């Protein structure tokens, strides 16, 4: 419940955080924070510390995830009618992640253990958040027509 309960309460804060940081920055910054809270699970042995780190990671993720959805909706809005293709692509990727994610995490857990696997996934999440902060531009600068051309040429 340290992982599943916080989104029920703290996802409400996402809107006020997104007003300050913007959608993508909220997603990346709080994704980075969520990953950083999970990373110590690689070496932490205290049960209470594991529960506390998991709780705070879940809080950060609960704030991050609506930012991801809002950023995707911004792209969909810019694409207009063709935005449905982006929604379909995103749904397909999420479905593949639900299939292959547990398989890969299970294989990794078999080798290094469950707790270390969760810490390594936290490291990957933190890395993705950091790359997003450093690489992704603040605003979508690609004009509407260029998005259509890019999507149709792909």
Short mmCIF file of N, CA and C in Angstrom, two decimals:
data_model
loop_
_atom_site.label_atom_id
_atom_site.label_comp_id
_atom_site.label_asym_id
_atom_site.label_seq_id
_atom_site.Cartn_x
_atom_site.Cartn_y
_atom_site.Cartn_z
N UNK A 1 0.82 -1.20 0.00
CA UNK A 1 0.00 0.00 0.00
C UNK A 1 0.86 1.27 0.00
N UNK A 2 2.16 1.14 0.30
CA UNK A 2 3.04 2.31 0.25
C UNK A 2 3.20 2.81 -1.18
N UNK A 3 2.99 1.92 -2.17
CA UNK A 3 3.08 2.33 -3.57
C UNK A 3 1.72 2.69 -4.14
N UNK A 4 0.67 1.97 -3.76
CA UNK A 4 -0.63 2.16 -4.40
C UNK A 4 -1.48 3.26 -3.78
N UNK A 5 -1.31 3.56 -2.51
CA UNK A 5 -2.15 4.57 -1.86
C UNK A 5 -1.82 6.01 -2.26
N UNK A 6 -0.56 6.43 -2.36
CA UNK A 6 -0.27 7.85 -2.65
C UNK A 6 -0.92 8.41 -3.92
N UNK A 7 -1.00 7.66 -5.03
CA UNK A 7 -1.65 8.25 -6.20
C UNK A 7 -3.11 8.64 -5.96
N UNK A 8 -3.78 7.94 -5.06
CA UNK A 8 -5.17 8.27 -4.76
C UNK A 8 -5.28 9.64 -4.10
N UNK A 9 -4.26 10.04 -3.37
CA UNK A 9 -4.29 11.30 -2.63
C UNK A 9 -3.50 12.40 -3.33
N UNK A 10 -2.30 12.09 -3.78
CA UNK A 10 -1.38 13.13 -4.22
C UNK A 10 -1.51 13.50 -5.71
N UNK A 11 -2.21 12.72 -6.51
CA UNK A 11 -2.36 13.09 -7.92
C UNK A 11 -3.15 14.39 -8.06
N UNK A 12 -3.90 14.75 -7.03
CA UNK A 12 -4.64 16.02 -7.03
C UNK A 12 -3.68 17.20 -7.07
N UNK A 13 -2.48 17.04 -6.54
CA UNK A 13 -1.51 18.13 -6.52
C UNK A 13 -0.88 18.39 -7.89
N UNK A 14 -1.03 17.45 -8.80
CA UNK A 14 -0.36 17.56 -10.10
C UNK A 14 -0.77 18.82 -10.84
N UNK A 15 -2.03 19.17 -10.79
CA UNK A 15 -2.49 20.36 -11.50
C UNK A 15 -1.83 21.64 -11.02
N UNK A 16 -1.74 21.81 -9.71
CA UNK A 16 -1.11 23.03 -9.19
C UNK A 16 0.39 23.03 -9.46
N UNK A 17 1.02 21.86 -9.44
CA UNK A 17 2.45 21.79 -9.75
C UNK A 17 2.67 22.10 -11.23
N UNK A 18 1.80 21.58 -12.10
CA UNK A 18 1.95 21.84 -13.54
C UNK A 18 1.76 23.31 -13.87
N UNK A 19 0.96 24.04 -13.10
CA UNK A 19 0.81 25.48 -13.34
C UNK A 19 2.12 26.21 -13.10
N UNK A 20 2.91 25.74 -12.15
CA UNK A 20 4.19 26.37 -11.86
C UNK A 20 5.30 25.92 -12.79
N UNK A 21 5.39 24.61 -13.03
CA UNK A 21 6.54 24.06 -13.77
C UNK A 21 6.27 23.76 -15.24
N UNK A 22 5.04 23.76 -15.65
CA UNK A 22 4.59 23.34 -16.98
C UNK A 22 4.50 21.82 -17.03
N UNK A 23 3.84 21.33 -18.07
CA UNK A 23 3.52 19.90 -18.15
C UNK A 23 4.75 19.01 -18.26
N UNK A 24 5.56 19.27 -19.27
CA UNK A 24 6.71 18.38 -19.50
C UNK A 24 7.73 18.48 -18.38
N UNK A 25 7.97 19.68 -17.88
CA UNK A 25 8.95 19.83 -16.80
C UNK A 25 8.45 19.11 -15.54
N UNK A 26 7.15 19.19 -15.26
CA UNK A 26 6.59 18.46 -14.13
C UNK A 26 6.82 16.97 -14.29
N UNK A 27 6.55 16.46 -15.49
CA UNK A 27 6.73 15.03 -15.74
C UNK A 27 8.18 14.62 -15.55
N UNK A 28 9.10 15.38 -16.10
CA UNK A 28 10.52 15.01 -16.03
C UNK A 28 11.11 15.20 -14.64
N UNK A 29 10.82 16.33 -14.00
CA UNK A 29 11.39 16.61 -12.68
C UNK A 29 10.88 15.59 -11.65
N UNK A 30 9.57 15.36 -11.64
CA UNK A 30 9.04 14.43 -10.65
C UNK A 30 9.33 12.97 -11.02
N UNK A 31 9.54 12.68 -12.30
CA UNK A 31 10.03 11.35 -12.68
C UNK A 31 11.44 11.13 -12.16
N UNK A 32 12.27 12.17 -12.29
CA UNK A 32 13.64 12.12 -11.75
C UNK A 32 13.61 11.90 -10.23
N UNK A 33 12.75 12.65 -9.54
CA UNK A 33 12.65 12.52 -8.08
C UNK A 33 12.16 11.12 -7.70
N UNK A 34 11.16 10.61 -8.42
CA UNK A 34 10.64 9.27 -8.13
C UNK A 34 11.73 8.22 -8.29
N UNK A 35 12.52 8.35 -9.35
CA UNK A 35 13.61 7.41 -9.57
C UNK A 35 14.69 7.52 -8.51
N UNK A 36 14.98 8.75 -8.08
CA UNK A 36 16.01 8.93 -7.06
C UNK A 36 15.59 8.35 -5.71
N UNK A 37 14.30 8.35 -5.43
CA UNK A 37 13.83 7.71 -4.19
C UNK A 37 13.94 6.18 -4.27
N UNK A 38 13.81 5.61 -5.47
CA UNK A 38 13.91 4.15 -5.61
C UNK A 38 15.36 3.67 -5.69
N UNK A 39 16.24 4.50 -6.19
CA UNK A 39 17.63 4.10 -6.39
C UNK A 39 18.31 3.54 -5.14
N UNK A 40 18.11 4.12 -3.96
CA UNK A 40 18.78 3.56 -2.76
C UNK A 40 18.33 2.14 -2.40
N UNK A 41 17.26 1.66 -3.00
CA UNK A 41 16.82 0.30 -2.70
C UNK A 41 17.86 -0.74 -3.09
N UNK A 42 18.83 -0.34 -3.88
CA UNK A 42 19.90 -1.25 -4.27
C UNK A 42 20.69 -1.70 -3.04
N UNK A 43 20.90 -0.80 -2.07
CA UNK A 43 21.74 -1.14 -0.93
C UNK A 43 21.05 -1.03 0.44
N UNK A 44 19.85 -0.46 0.52
CA UNK A 44 19.15 -0.30 1.80
C UNK A 44 18.62 -1.64 2.29
N UNK A 45 18.77 -1.90 3.59
CA UNK A 45 18.30 -3.17 4.17
C UNK A 45 17.15 -2.98 5.17
N UNK A 46 16.96 -1.78 5.69
CA UNK A 46 15.94 -1.52 6.69
C UNK A 46 14.54 -1.55 6.05
N UNK A 47 13.66 -2.37 6.59
CA UNK A 47 12.29 -2.49 6.06
C UNK A 47 11.56 -1.16 6.10
N UNK A 48 11.68 -0.43 7.21
CA UNK A 48 10.98 0.85 7.33
C UNK A 48 11.51 1.87 6.33
N UNK A 49 12.80 1.87 6.10
CA UNK A 49 13.37 2.80 5.12
C UNK A 49 12.92 2.43 3.70
N UNK A 50 12.82 1.16 3.42
CA UNK A 50 12.31 0.71 2.11
C UNK A 50 10.88 1.19 1.91
N UNK A 51 10.04 1.05 2.94
CA UNK A 51 8.65 1.49 2.85
C UNK A 51 8.56 3.00 2.67
N UNK A 52 9.37 3.74 3.39
CA UNK A 52 9.36 5.20 3.29
C UNK A 52 9.84 5.66 1.91
N UNK A 53 10.93 5.07 1.41
CA UNK A 53 11.42 5.42 0.07
C UNK A 53 10.40 5.08 -1.00
N UNK A 54 9.75 3.94 -0.86
CA UNK A 54 8.73 3.53 -1.82
C UNK A 54 7.56 4.51 -1.79
N UNK A 55 7.14 4.91 -0.61
CA UNK A 55 6.04 5.86 -0.46
C UNK A 55 6.35 7.18 -1.15
N UNK A 56 7.53 7.75 -0.86
CA UNK A 56 7.87 9.04 -1.47
C UNK A 56 8.08 8.94 -2.98
N UNK A 57 8.59 7.81 -3.44
CA UNK A 57 8.70 7.60 -4.88
C UNK A 57 7.33 7.58 -5.52
N UNK A 58 6.39 6.92 -4.87
CA UNK A 58 5.03 6.85 -5.39
C UNK A 58 4.36 8.22 -5.41
N UNK A 59 4.63 9.04 -4.39
CA UNK A 59 4.09 10.40 -4.37
C UNK A 59 4.62 11.19 -5.57
N UNK A 60 5.92 11.12 -5.81
CA UNK A 60 6.52 11.85 -6.94
C UNK A 60 5.98 11.32 -8.27
N UNK A 61 5.82 10.01 -8.37
CA UNK A 61 5.29 9.43 -9.61
C UNK A 61 3.84 9.85 -9.82
N UNK A 62 3.07 9.95 -8.74
CA UNK A 62 1.67 10.37 -8.84
C UNK A 62 1.56 11.79 -9.37
N UNK A 63 2.54 12.62 -9.10
CA UNK A 63 2.54 13.99 -9.63
C UNK A 63 3.10 14.01 -11.05
N UNK A 64 4.03 13.12 -11.36
CA UNK A 64 4.66 13.08 -12.68
C UNK A 64 3.72 12.57 -13.77
N UNK A 65 2.98 11.53 -13.49
CA UNK A 65 2.21 10.86 -14.54
C UNK A 65 1.17 11.76 -15.21
N UNK A 66 0.40 12.57 -14.48
CA UNK A 66 -0.52 13.48 -15.18
C UNK A 66 0.20 14.46 -16.09
N UNK A 67 1.43 14.83 -15.77
CA UNK A 67 2.21 15.70 -16.65
C UNK A 67 2.53 15.03 -17.97
N UNK A 68 2.81 13.74 -17.92
CA UNK A 68 3.06 12.98 -19.14
C UNK A 68 1.81 12.97 -20.02
N UNK A 69 0.67 12.65 -19.40
CA UNK A 69 -0.59 12.63 -20.15
C UNK A 69 -0.92 14.00 -20.75
N UNK A 70 -0.70 15.06 -19.97
CA UNK A 70 -1.00 16.40 -20.46
C UNK A 70 -0.09 16.78 -21.63
N UNK A 71 1.17 16.40 -21.57
CA UNK A 71 2.10 16.70 -22.67
C UNK A 71 1.68 15.96 -23.94
N UNK A 72 1.28 14.70 -23.79
CA UNK A 72 0.81 13.93 -24.95
C UNK A 72 -0.44 14.57 -25.54
N UNK A 73 -1.35 15.03 -24.68
CA UNK A 73 -2.57 15.68 -25.18
C UNK A 73 -2.25 16.98 -25.91
N UNK A 74 -1.18 17.65 -25.51
CA UNK A 74 -0.77 18.87 -26.21
C UNK A 74 -0.33 18.53 -27.64
N UNK A 75 0.42 17.46 -27.79
CA UNK A 75 0.82 17.02 -29.13
C UNK A 75 -0.41 16.60 -29.94
N UNK A 76 -1.33 15.89 -29.33
CA UNK A 76 -2.54 15.45 -30.02
C UNK A 76 -3.33 16.66 -30.50
N UNK A 77 -3.43 17.67 -29.66
CA UNK A 77 -4.16 18.89 -30.04
C UNK A 77 -3.48 19.57 -31.22
N UNK A 78 -2.16 19.65 -31.21
CA UNK A 78 -1.43 20.28 -32.32
C UNK A 78 -1.60 19.51 -33.62
N UNK A 79 -1.73 18.18 -33.52
CA UNK A 79 -1.86 17.36 -34.73
C UNK A 79 -3.27 17.38 -35.30
N UNK A 80 -4.24 17.77 -34.52
CA UNK A 80 -5.62 17.81 -35.01
C UNK A 80 -6.15 16.41 -35.25
N UNK A 81 -6.71 16.20 -36.44
CA UNK A 81 -7.32 14.92 -36.78
C UNK A 81 -6.30 13.78 -36.76
N UNK A 82 -5.09 14.05 -37.17
CA UNK A 82 -4.05 13.03 -37.22
C UNK A 82 -3.57 12.66 -35.82
N UNK A 83 -3.96 13.43 -34.82
CA UNK A 83 -3.58 13.15 -33.45
C UNK A 83 -4.03 11.79 -32.97
N UNK A 84 -5.09 11.25 -33.58
CA UNK A 84 -5.55 9.91 -33.21
C UNK A 84 -4.47 8.87 -33.47
N UNK A 85 -3.64 9.10 -34.50
CA UNK A 85 -2.54 8.19 -34.78
C UNK A 85 -1.54 8.19 -33.62
N UNK A 86 -1.28 9.36 -33.07
CA UNK A 86 -0.36 9.47 -31.93
C UNK A 86 -0.94 8.76 -30.71
N UNK A 87 -2.23 8.92 -30.49
CA UNK A 87 -2.89 8.24 -29.37
C UNK A 87 -2.79 6.73 -29.55
N UNK A 88 -3.02 6.26 -30.77
CA UNK A 88 -2.90 4.83 -31.05
C UNK A 88 -1.49 4.32 -30.85
N UNK A 89 -0.51 5.10 -31.27
CA UNK A 89 0.90 4.73 -31.09
C UNK A 89 1.25 4.66 -29.60
N UNK A 90 0.79 5.65 -28.85
CA UNK A 90 1.05 5.67 -27.41
C UNK A 90 0.39 4.48 -26.73
N UNK A 91 -0.82 4.16 -27.12
CA UNK A 91 -1.52 3.01 -26.53
C UNK A 91 -0.80 1.70 -26.86
N UNK A 92 -0.28 1.60 -28.07
CA UNK A 92 0.45 0.40 -28.47
C UNK A 92 1.74 0.24 -27.66
N UNK A 93 2.45 1.34 -27.47
CA UNK A 93 3.69 1.28 -26.70
C UNK A 93 3.40 0.90 -25.25
N UNK A 94 2.34 1.47 -24.68
CA UNK A 94 1.98 1.12 -23.30
C UNK A 94 1.60 -0.36 -23.21
N UNK A 95 0.87 -0.87 -24.19
CA UNK A 95 0.51 -2.29 -24.20
C UNK A 95 1.75 -3.18 -24.27
N UNK A 96 2.69 -2.81 -25.13
CA UNK A 96 3.94 -3.58 -25.22
C UNK A 96 4.72 -3.52 -23.91
N UNK A 97 4.69 -2.37 -23.25
CA UNK A 97 5.39 -2.24 -21.97
C UNK A 97 4.75 -3.15 -20.91
N UNK A 98 3.42 -3.26 -20.95
CA UNK A 98 2.75 -4.15 -20.00
C UNK A 98 3.07 -5.61 -20.28
N UNK A 99 3.42 -5.94 -21.52
CA UNK A 99 3.77 -7.32 -21.86
C UNK A 99 5.24 -7.60 -21.52
N UNK A 100 6.14 -6.76 -22.03
CA UNK A 100 7.56 -7.05 -21.91
C UNK A 100 8.18 -6.54 -20.61
N UNK A 101 7.62 -5.50 -20.01
CA UNK A 101 8.17 -4.95 -18.77
C UNK A 101 8.25 -5.98 -17.65
N UNK A 102 7.15 -6.67 -17.33
CA UNK A 102 7.23 -7.68 -16.27
C UNK A 102 8.16 -8.85 -16.61
N UNK A 103 8.22 -9.20 -17.87
CA UNK A 103 9.12 -10.30 -18.27
C UNK A 103 10.57 -9.90 -18.03
N UNK A 104 10.94 -8.70 -18.50
CA UNK A 104 12.32 -8.24 -18.32
C UNK A 104 12.64 -8.00 -16.85
N UNK A 105 11.70 -7.41 -16.10
CA UNK A 105 11.94 -7.18 -14.68
C UNK A 105 12.05 -8.50 -13.93
N UNK A 106 11.24 -9.48 -14.30
CA UNK A 106 11.32 -10.80 -13.67
C UNK A 106 12.65 -11.49 -13.95
N UNK A 107 13.10 -11.37 -15.18
CA UNK A 107 14.39 -11.97 -15.53
C UNK A 107 15.53 -11.29 -14.76
N UNK A 108 15.47 -9.97 -14.68
CA UNK A 108 16.49 -9.24 -13.92
C UNK A 108 16.41 -9.59 -12.43
N UNK A 109 15.20 -9.71 -11.90
CA UNK A 109 15.03 -10.06 -10.48
C UNK A 109 15.56 -11.46 -10.18
N UNK A 110 15.46 -12.34 -11.15
CA UNK A 110 16.01 -13.68 -10.97
C UNK A 110 17.52 -13.63 -10.78
N UNK A 111 18.16 -12.69 -11.46
CA UNK A 111 19.61 -12.58 -11.41
C UNK A 111 20.08 -11.79 -10.18
N UNK A 112 19.46 -10.63 -9.90
CA UNK A 112 19.97 -9.75 -8.85
C UNK A 112 19.05 -9.61 -7.64
N UNK A 113 17.82 -10.11 -7.72
CA UNK A 113 16.87 -9.99 -6.62
C UNK A 113 15.83 -8.90 -6.86
N UNK A 114 14.71 -9.02 -6.18
CA UNK A 114 13.59 -8.08 -6.39
C UNK A 114 13.94 -6.65 -5.97
N UNK A 115 14.52 -6.52 -4.82
CA UNK A 115 14.79 -5.18 -4.28
C UNK A 115 15.81 -4.44 -5.14
N UNK A 116 16.86 -5.12 -5.55
CA UNK A 116 17.87 -4.48 -6.40
C UNK A 116 17.27 -4.14 -7.76
N UNK A 117 16.40 -4.99 -8.27
CA UNK A 117 15.74 -4.71 -9.54
C UNK A 117 14.92 -3.43 -9.45
N UNK A 118 14.18 -3.27 -8.37
CA UNK A 118 13.40 -2.05 -8.18
C UNK A 118 14.31 -0.83 -8.10
N UNK A 119 15.45 -0.96 -7.43
CA UNK A 119 16.42 0.13 -7.38
C UNK A 119 16.99 0.46 -8.75
N UNK A 120 17.29 -0.57 -9.54
CA UNK A 120 17.81 -0.34 -10.89
C UNK A 120 16.76 0.31 -11.79
N UNK A 121 15.51 -0.09 -11.65
CA UNK A 121 14.44 0.56 -12.42
C UNK A 121 14.28 2.02 -11.99
N UNK A 122 14.48 2.27 -10.70
CA UNK A 122 14.49 3.66 -10.23
C UNK A 122 15.62 4.45 -10.86
N UNK A 123 16.79 3.84 -10.99
CA UNK A 123 17.90 4.49 -11.66
C UNK A 123 17.59 4.80 -13.11
N UNK A 124 16.93 3.86 -13.79
CA UNK A 124 16.54 4.09 -15.19
C UNK A 124 15.52 5.23 -15.29
N UNK A 125 14.57 5.27 -14.36
CA UNK A 125 13.58 6.35 -14.34
C UNK A 125 14.25 7.69 -14.08
N UNK A 126 15.17 7.73 -13.13
CA UNK A 126 15.90 8.96 -12.82
C UNK A 126 16.70 9.42 -14.03
N UNK A 127 17.35 8.49 -14.72
CA UNK A 127 18.14 8.83 -15.91
C UNK A 127 17.23 9.39 -17.01
N UNK A 128 16.08 8.76 -17.22
CA UNK A 128 15.14 9.23 -18.25
C UNK A 128 14.63 10.63 -17.90
N UNK A 129 14.34 10.87 -16.63
CA UNK A 129 13.91 12.20 -16.21
C UNK A 129 14.98 13.25 -16.42
N UNK A 130 16.22 12.90 -16.10
CA UNK A 130 17.33 13.84 -16.28
C UNK A 130 17.55 14.15 -17.76
N UNK A 131 17.51 13.13 -18.59
CA UNK A 131 17.67 13.35 -20.04
C UNK A 131 16.53 14.22 -20.55
N UNK A 132 15.32 13.97 -20.10
CA UNK A 132 14.18 14.79 -20.51
C UNK A 132 14.35 16.24 -20.11
N UNK A 133 14.83 16.48 -18.90
CA UNK A 133 15.04 17.85 -18.43
C UNK A 133 16.09 18.55 -19.29
N UNK A 134 17.16 17.84 -19.64
CA UNK A 134 18.26 18.45 -20.37
C UNK A 134 18.02 18.57 -21.87
N UNK A 135 17.22 17.68 -22.45
CA UNK A 135 17.12 17.60 -23.90
C UNK A 135 15.82 18.18 -24.47
N UNK A 136 14.71 17.92 -23.82
CA UNK A 136 13.41 18.31 -24.38
C UNK A 136 13.18 19.80 -24.19
N UNK A 137 12.76 20.44 -25.26
CA UNK A 137 12.50 21.88 -25.22
C UNK A 137 11.25 22.17 -24.38
N UNK A 138 11.18 23.39 -23.92
CA UNK A 138 10.06 23.80 -23.07
C UNK A 138 8.75 23.79 -23.85
N UNK A 139 8.75 24.32 -25.03
CA UNK A 139 7.53 24.41 -25.84
C UNK A 139 7.68 23.55 -27.09
N UNK A 140 6.55 23.14 -27.63
CA UNK A 140 6.55 22.43 -28.91
C UNK A 140 6.73 23.49 -29.99
N UNK A 141 7.88 23.48 -30.62
CA UNK A 141 8.18 24.54 -31.60
C UNK A 141 7.88 24.13 -33.03
N UNK A 142 7.52 22.89 -33.23
CA UNK A 142 7.23 22.41 -34.56
C UNK A 142 5.84 22.88 -34.96
N UNK A 143 5.70 23.61 -36.06
CA UNK A 143 4.38 24.11 -36.46
C UNK A 143 3.44 22.96 -36.82
N UNK A 144 2.17 23.27 -36.82
CA UNK A 144 1.12 22.29 -37.09
C UNK A 144 1.36 21.56 -38.42
N UNK A 145 1.67 22.31 -39.47
CA UNK A 145 1.88 21.69 -40.79
C UNK A 145 3.09 20.77 -40.79
N UNK A 146 4.15 21.17 -40.12
CA UNK A 146 5.36 20.35 -40.07
C UNK A 146 5.10 19.05 -39.32
N UNK A 147 4.26 19.10 -38.30
CA UNK A 147 3.90 17.87 -37.58
C UNK A 147 3.17 16.90 -38.51
N UNK A 148 2.25 17.45 -39.33
CA UNK A 148 1.54 16.59 -40.30
C UNK A 148 2.51 15.96 -41.28
N UNK A 149 3.43 16.75 -41.82
CA UNK A 149 4.40 16.22 -42.77
C UNK A 149 5.29 15.17 -42.11
N UNK A 150 5.74 15.44 -40.91
CA UNK A 150 6.60 14.51 -40.17
C UNK A 150 5.87 13.20 -39.93
N UNK A 151 4.62 13.28 -39.55
CA UNK A 151 3.85 12.06 -39.25
C UNK A 151 3.55 11.25 -40.51
N UNK A 152 3.26 11.94 -41.61
CA UNK A 152 2.92 11.23 -42.84
C UNK A 152 4.15 10.65 -43.54
N UNK A 153 5.32 11.27 -43.33
CA UNK A 153 6.56 10.75 -43.94
C UNK A 153 7.11 9.55 -43.17
N UNK A 154 6.71 9.38 -41.91
CA UNK A 154 7.24 8.32 -41.08
C UNK A 154 6.67 7.00 -41.38
#
